[in-house]
């Protein structure tokens, strides 16, 4: 919602706000040795530049981000099955 508020605030001045919502990125900040499924930093950076150039409002640069984004509109138990108590 903060990103949307900024979009609305700056739009009259011609400023586009891009929300970038990546999954795990292969950086030293990520724990563990399993790097599989992580995005490469350069790939995310390239996608950001492309999204800015295209005037996009959101960037979901990987499958995990797309999955989580899709689940947000579902009941909270779709995103966090452990809350369902099953």
CSV table of C-alpha atoms in Angstrom, one decimal:
chain,number,residue,atom,x,y,z
A,1,UNK,CA,0.0,0.0,0.0
A,2,UNK,CA,2.9,2.4,0.6
A,3,UNK,CA,4.1,1.8,-2.9
A,4,UNK,CA,0.6,2.6,-4.2
A,5,UNK,CA,0.4,5.7,-2.1
A,6,UNK,CA,3.7,6.9,-3.6
A,7,UNK,CA,2.5,6.2,-7.1
A,8,UNK,CA,-0.6,8.3,-6.5
A,9,UNK,CA,1.5,11.1,-4.8
A,10,UNK,CA,4.0,11.4,-7.6
A,11,UNK,CA,1.9,10.6,-10.7
A,12,UNK,CA,0.8,14.2,-11.2
A,13,UNK,CA,4.5,15.2,-11.5
A,14,UNK,CA,5.1,12.5,-14.1
A,15,UNK,CA,7.1,10.2,-11.8
A,16,UNK,CA,6.5,6.5,-12.1
A,17,UNK,CA,7.0,4.3,-9.0
A,18,UNK,CA,8.2,0.8,-9.8
A,19,UNK,CA,7.6,-1.9,-7.1
A,20,UNK,CA,10.2,-4.7,-7.3
A,21,UNK,CA,9.2,-7.9,-5.6
A,22,UNK,CA,11.9,-10.6,-6.1
A,23,UNK,CA,12.1,-14.0,-4.5
A,24,UNK,CA,15.5,-15.0,-3.1
A,25,UNK,CA,18.5,-13.5,-4.9
A,26,UNK,CA,21.9,-15.3,-5.0
A,27,UNK,CA,23.8,-13.0,-2.7
A,28,UNK,CA,26.0,-13.5,0.4
A,29,UNK,CA,22.9,-12.3,2.5
A,30,UNK,CA,21.1,-15.6,1.6
A,31,UNK,CA,21.9,-18.4,4.1
A,32,UNK,CA,22.8,-21.9,3.2
A,33,UNK,CA,24.7,-23.5,0.3
A,34,UNK,CA,21.8,-24.4,-1.9
A,35,UNK,CA,21.7,-21.7,-4.5
A,36,UNK,CA,19.2,-23.5,-6.8
A,37,UNK,CA,16.1,-21.5,-7.5
A,38,UNK,CA,17.7,-18.2,-6.7
A,39,UNK,CA,17.8,-15.4,-9.2
A,40,UNK,CA,21.2,-14.0,-10.3
A,41,UNK,CA,21.6,-10.4,-9.1
A,42,UNK,CA,22.5,-9.3,-12.7
A,43,UNK,CA,19.3,-10.8,-14.0
A,44,UNK,CA,17.2,-9.0,-11.5
A,45,UNK,CA,19.0,-5.7,-12.2
A,46,UNK,CA,18.5,-6.2,-16.0
A,47,UNK,CA,14.8,-6.8,-15.3
A,48,UNK,CA,14.5,-3.7,-13.2
A,49,UNK,CA,16.0,-1.5,-16.0
A,50,UNK,CA,13.7,-3.1,-18.6
A,51,UNK,CA,10.6,-2.5,-16.3
A,52,UNK,CA,11.6,1.1,-15.7
A,53,UNK,CA,12.1,1.7,-19.5
A,54,UNK,CA,8.7,0.1,-20.2
A,55,UNK,CA,6.9,2.2,-17.6
A,56,UNK,CA,5.8,-0.8,-15.6
A,57,UNK,CA,4.3,-0.4,-12.1
A,58,UNK,CA,5.3,-3.8,-10.7
A,59,UNK,CA,8.1,-6.3,-11.4
A,60,UNK,CA,7.9,-9.9,-10.3
A,61,UNK,CA,11.2,-11.2,-11.7
A,62,UNK,CA,10.9,-14.9,-10.7
A,63,UNK,CA,8.5,-17.7,-10.2
A,64,UNK,CA,8.5,-17.5,-6.4
A,65,UNK,CA,7.5,-13.9,-6.6
A,66,UNK,CA,4.7,-14.6,-9.0
A,67,UNK,CA,3.4,-17.5,-6.8
A,68,UNK,CA,3.4,-15.3,-3.7
A,69,UNK,CA,1.8,-12.4,-5.5
A,70,UNK,CA,-0.9,-14.7,-6.8
A,71,UNK,CA,-1.6,-16.1,-3.4
A,72,UNK,CA,-1.9,-12.7,-1.7
A,73,UNK,CA,-5.5,-12.3,-3.0
A,74,UNK,CA,-6.4,-15.7,-1.5
A,75,UNK,CA,-7.2,-16.5,2.1
A,76,UNK,CA,-4.1,-16.2,4.3
A,77,UNK,CA,-4.0,-20.0,4.7
A,78,UNK,CA,-3.3,-20.3,0.9
A,79,UNK,CA,0.0,-18.4,1.5
A,80,UNK,CA,0.7,-20.0,4.9
A,81,UNK,CA,-0.8,-23.5,4.9
A,82,UNK,CA,0.4,-24.1,8.5
A,83,UNK,CA,-2.2,-21.6,9.7
A,84,UNK,CA,-5.0,-23.9,8.5
A,85,UNK,CA,-4.3,-26.2,11.4
A,86,UNK,CA,-4.2,-29.3,9.2
